Coordinates of C-alpha atoms in Angstrom, one line a residue:
Chain A
S1 CA 21.9 -3.3 0.1
Q2 CA 21.4 0.4 1.4
Q3 CA 24.0 3.4 1.5
G4 CA 22.3 4.8 4.2
E5 CA 19.5 7.0 5.9
E6 CA 17.6 9.9 5.3
D7 CA 15.9 12.2 7.3
P8 CA 13.4 13.3 7.8
Q9 CA 11.5 9.9 7.1
A10 CA 8.5 12.5 6.5
L11 CA 7.9 15.9 6.0
S12 CA 4.6 17.9 6.2
I13 CA 4.6 21.5 4.8
Q14 CA 2.6 23.9 3.3
E15 CA 2.3 25.2 -0.1
G16 CA 4.9 28.0 -0.6
E17 CA 7.3 26.6 2.1
N18 CA 10.7 25.0 1.6
A19 CA 11.4 21.7 1.9
T20 CA 14.8 20.2 3.0
M21 CA 15.8 16.4 3.0
N22 CA 19.1 14.8 4.0
C23 CA 20.7 11.8 2.9
S24 CA 23.6 9.9 4.4
Y25 CA 25.9 7.7 2.9
K26 CA 28.9 5.2 3.9
T27 CA 31.0 4.6 1.2
S28 CA 33.1 6.8 -1.2
I29 CA 31.1 7.6 -4.2
N30 CA 31.4 8.9 -7.9
N31 CA 28.1 10.9 -7.7
L32 CA 24.9 11.2 -6.0
Q33 CA 21.7 11.2 -7.4
W34 CA 18.2 12.6 -6.3
Y35 CA 15.0 10.9 -7.5
R36 CA 11.1 11.3 -7.3
Q37 CA 8.5 8.9 -7.1
N38 CA 4.9 9.2 -6.9
S39 CA 2.9 6.9 -5.1
G40 CA 2.9 3.8 -7.0
R41 CA 4.8 5.2 -10.0
G42 CA 8.1 4.8 -11.3
L43 CA 11.4 7.1 -10.9
V44 CA 11.9 10.2 -11.9
H45 CA 15.5 11.6 -11.7
L46 CA 16.0 15.2 -10.7
I47 CA 19.6 15.9 -10.2
L48 CA 23.0 14.6 -10.1
I49 CA 25.8 16.1 -8.2
R50 CA 29.4 14.9 -8.5
S51 CA 31.9 13.9 -6.0
N52 CA 34.0 17.1 -6.7
E53 CA 31.0 19.3 -6.8
R54 CA 29.6 20.6 -3.4
E55 CA 26.5 22.6 -4.7
K56 CA 24.1 22.2 -7.9
H57 CA 21.0 23.9 -8.6
S58 CA 18.2 23.0 -11.2
G59 CA 15.1 25.1 -10.9
R60 CA 13.6 25.2 -7.7
L61 CA 15.7 22.5 -6.6
R62 CA 19.2 23.0 -4.7
V63 CA 21.4 19.9 -4.1
T64 CA 24.6 20.0 -1.9
L65 CA 27.1 17.2 -1.1
D66 CA 29.7 17.3 1.7
T67 CA 32.1 14.3 0.8
S68 CA 33.9 14.8 4.4
K69 CA 30.5 14.2 6.1
K70 CA 29.2 11.3 3.3
S71 CA 26.6 13.6 3.3
S72 CA 23.7 15.4 0.8
S73 CA 20.8 17.7 1.2
L74 CA 18.1 18.8 -1.0
L75 CA 16.2 21.7 -1.1
I76 CA 13.0 22.3 -2.6
T77 CA 12.0 26.0 -2.6
A78 CA 8.5 27.1 -2.9
S79 CA 6.8 24.1 -2.5
R80 CA 3.8 22.9 -4.5
A81 CA 1.0 20.3 -4.2
A82 CA 2.6 18.8 -7.2
D83 CA 6.2 18.3 -5.2
T84 CA 3.9 15.8 -3.0
A85 CA 5.8 12.3 -3.5
S86 CA 8.8 9.9 -1.9
Y87 CA 12.3 11.3 -2.7
F88 CA 15.4 9.0 -2.8
C89 CA 19.0 9.7 -2.8
A90 CA 20.9 7.1 -4.9
T91 CA 24.8 6.7 -4.6
D92 CA 26.8 5.8 -7.6
Q93 CA 30.0 3.8 -6.6
A94 CA 31.6 3.3 -10.1
G95 CA 30.4 0.4 -12.2
T96 CA 28.2 -0.6 -9.8
A97 CA 24.3 -0.4 -9.2
L98 CA 22.9 2.7 -7.8
I99 CA 22.4 2.3 -4.0
F100 CA 19.0 3.9 -2.9
G101 CA 18.7 5.6 0.6
K102 CA 15.4 4.6 2.6
G103 CA 13.7 7.9 1.2
T104 CA 11.8 11.2 2.7
T105 CA 8.1 11.2 2.1
L106 CA 6.8 14.7 1.3
S107 CA 3.2 15.8 1.5
V108 CA 2.6 19.3 0.7
S109 CA -1.0 20.8 1.4
S110 CA -2.4 23.8 -0.2
Chain B
G1 CA 17.1 10.3 -24.7
A2 CA 17.6 6.9 -23.5
V3 CA 14.6 4.7 -22.8
V4 CA 13.7 1.5 -21.1
S5 CA 10.7 -0.2 -21.9
Q6 CA 9.3 -2.4 -18.9
H7 CA 6.5 -4.8 -19.3
P8 CA 3.8 -5.6 -17.9
S9 CA 3.0 -2.6 -15.8
R10 CA 0.7 -4.8 -13.8
V11 CA 0.2 -8.2 -13.3
I12 CA -2.0 -10.6 -10.9
C13 CA -1.2 -14.0 -10.7
K14 CA -2.0 -17.1 -8.6
S15 CA 0.2 -18.5 -5.9
G16 CA 2.4 -20.9 -7.4
T17 CA 2.4 -19.8 -10.9
S18 CA 5.3 -18.1 -12.8
V19 CA 5.4 -14.4 -13.9
K20 CA 8.2 -12.9 -16.3
I21 CA 9.1 -9.4 -16.5
E22 CA 10.7 -7.9 -19.7
C23 CA 12.8 -4.8 -19.6
R24 CA 13.9 -3.6 -23.1
S25 CA 16.2 -0.7 -24.1
L26 CA 15.2 0.9 -26.7
D27 CA 17.5 3.2 -28.2
F28 CA 20.8 2.4 -26.8
Q29 CA 22.6 -1.3 -25.7
A30 CA 22.0 -2.2 -22.4
T31 CA 25.2 -3.7 -21.4
T32 CA 24.6 -4.1 -17.4
M33 CA 20.9 -4.5 -16.2
F34 CA 19.9 -4.0 -12.6
W35 CA 16.6 -5.6 -10.8
Y36 CA 15.2 -3.7 -7.8
R37 CA 12.4 -4.7 -5.7
Q38 CA 10.4 -2.2 -3.7
F39 CA 7.8 -3.2 -0.9
P40 CA 4.9 -0.6 -0.1
K41 CA 6.4 2.4 1.5
Q42 CA 10.1 1.2 1.2
S43 CA 13.0 2.1 -0.7
L44 CA 14.3 0.3 -3.4
M45 CA 16.3 -2.7 -2.9
L46 CA 19.0 -4.0 -5.4
M47 CA 18.0 -7.9 -6.1
A48 CA 20.9 -8.7 -8.8
T49 CA 23.0 -7.5 -11.6
S50 CA 23.3 -9.1 -14.9
N51 CA 25.8 -8.4 -17.7
E52 CA 24.8 -9.3 -21.5
G53 CA 25.6 -12.8 -21.9
S54 CA 26.7 -14.0 -18.1
K55 CA 25.2 -15.2 -15.5
A56 CA 23.4 -12.6 -12.9
T57 CA 24.9 -11.8 -10.1
Y58 CA 22.5 -11.8 -7.1
E59 CA 22.5 -10.0 -3.6
Q60 CA 22.5 -11.8 -0.3
G61 CA 19.2 -12.7 0.5
V62 CA 17.9 -13.0 -2.9
E63 CA 16.8 -16.7 -4.4
K64 CA 18.8 -17.4 -7.6
D65 CA 16.8 -20.0 -8.3
K66 CA 13.7 -17.9 -7.6
F67 CA 14.3 -15.0 -9.1
L68 CA 15.6 -16.1 -12.9
I69 CA 17.4 -13.4 -14.6
N70 CA 18.0 -13.7 -18.3
H71 CA 20.4 -11.1 -20.3
A72 CA 20.8 -12.9 -23.4
S73 CA 20.6 -9.9 -25.5
L74 CA 22.0 -6.2 -25.6
T75 CA 18.5 -4.9 -25.9
L76 CA 16.5 -7.5 -23.6
S77 CA 16.7 -8.4 -20.0
T78 CA 13.8 -10.8 -18.4
L79 CA 13.1 -11.5 -14.5
T80 CA 11.0 -14.3 -14.0
V81 CA 9.5 -15.2 -10.5
T82 CA 8.8 -18.6 -10.2
S83 CA 6.5 -20.3 -8.1
A84 CA 5.3 -17.2 -6.9
H85 CA 3.7 -16.5 -3.5
P86 CA 1.9 -13.7 -1.6
E87 CA 4.9 -12.6 -0.3
D88 CA 6.5 -12.0 -3.6
S89 CA 4.0 -9.2 -4.2
S90 CA 5.8 -5.9 -4.9
F91 CA 7.3 -3.6 -7.4
Y92 CA 9.7 -4.6 -9.5
I93 CA 12.0 -2.1 -11.4
C94 CA 14.6 -2.5 -14.0
S95 CA 17.8 0.1 -14.4
A96 CA 20.0 -0.4 -17.6
R97 CA 23.6 1.2 -18.0
D98 CA 25.0 1.6 -21.6
R99 CA 28.3 0.4 -23.0
G100 CA 29.7 3.6 -22.1
G101 CA 28.9 2.9 -18.7
Y102 CA 27.4 6.3 -18.1
G103 CA 24.0 6.8 -16.9
Y104 CA 21.3 5.0 -15.3
T105 CA 17.8 4.4 -17.5
F106 CA 14.8 3.0 -15.5
G107 CA 12.0 1.1 -16.4
S108 CA 8.4 2.1 -15.3
G109 CA 8.1 -0.8 -13.1
T110 CA 6.0 -3.7 -12.5
R111 CA 3.6 -4.2 -9.7
L112 CA 3.3 -7.8 -9.2
T113 CA 0.2 -9.3 -6.8
V114 CA 0.3 -12.5 -6.2
V115 CA -3.2 -14.0 -5.1

């Protein structure tokens, strides 16, 4: 099962530009998490935002959460070639498995 | 921090054979283990949830007789793909939750190729 959609499905930008990815979900959640996955590799946990939080920062990452719209966004500022990867949001509905969105493939060219 | 060791990282097997994938929690007790499958260029799809000492709960469309899950101890869960076929070729990844139910720790994944 999947919670919802992420958009865009693919994003290509130049180094130094900002990248914004959006995630929508369908049910109430405890928290929402963002993960990165390099091609053919495992998941890297980026950031977690709880349902009572609206915005969170971690380094070059900024995550927002709008529970009324059931949506979240991930902003990566000053992107680097090393940020090239797939990014997934995942929702935690309390006690159950994380449910992943479809993901955004980010390509950063130098 | 919490670590889940997943083995093997890559495996190639012949059609009709079975493959076992192991996930071990190294420094915590994984009371719940989740198994996901990821096809190329797609997202992670939950296959099943297992609680230590109990039978696994499978998601709709996942054949429980084909994907055998054992979670006999608090530190080890295994997924056995029985009578593997080329369409079972995928990336399989486990995720563990501890007693406190806080946080999810992912294994590094297993790339299964059935030839």
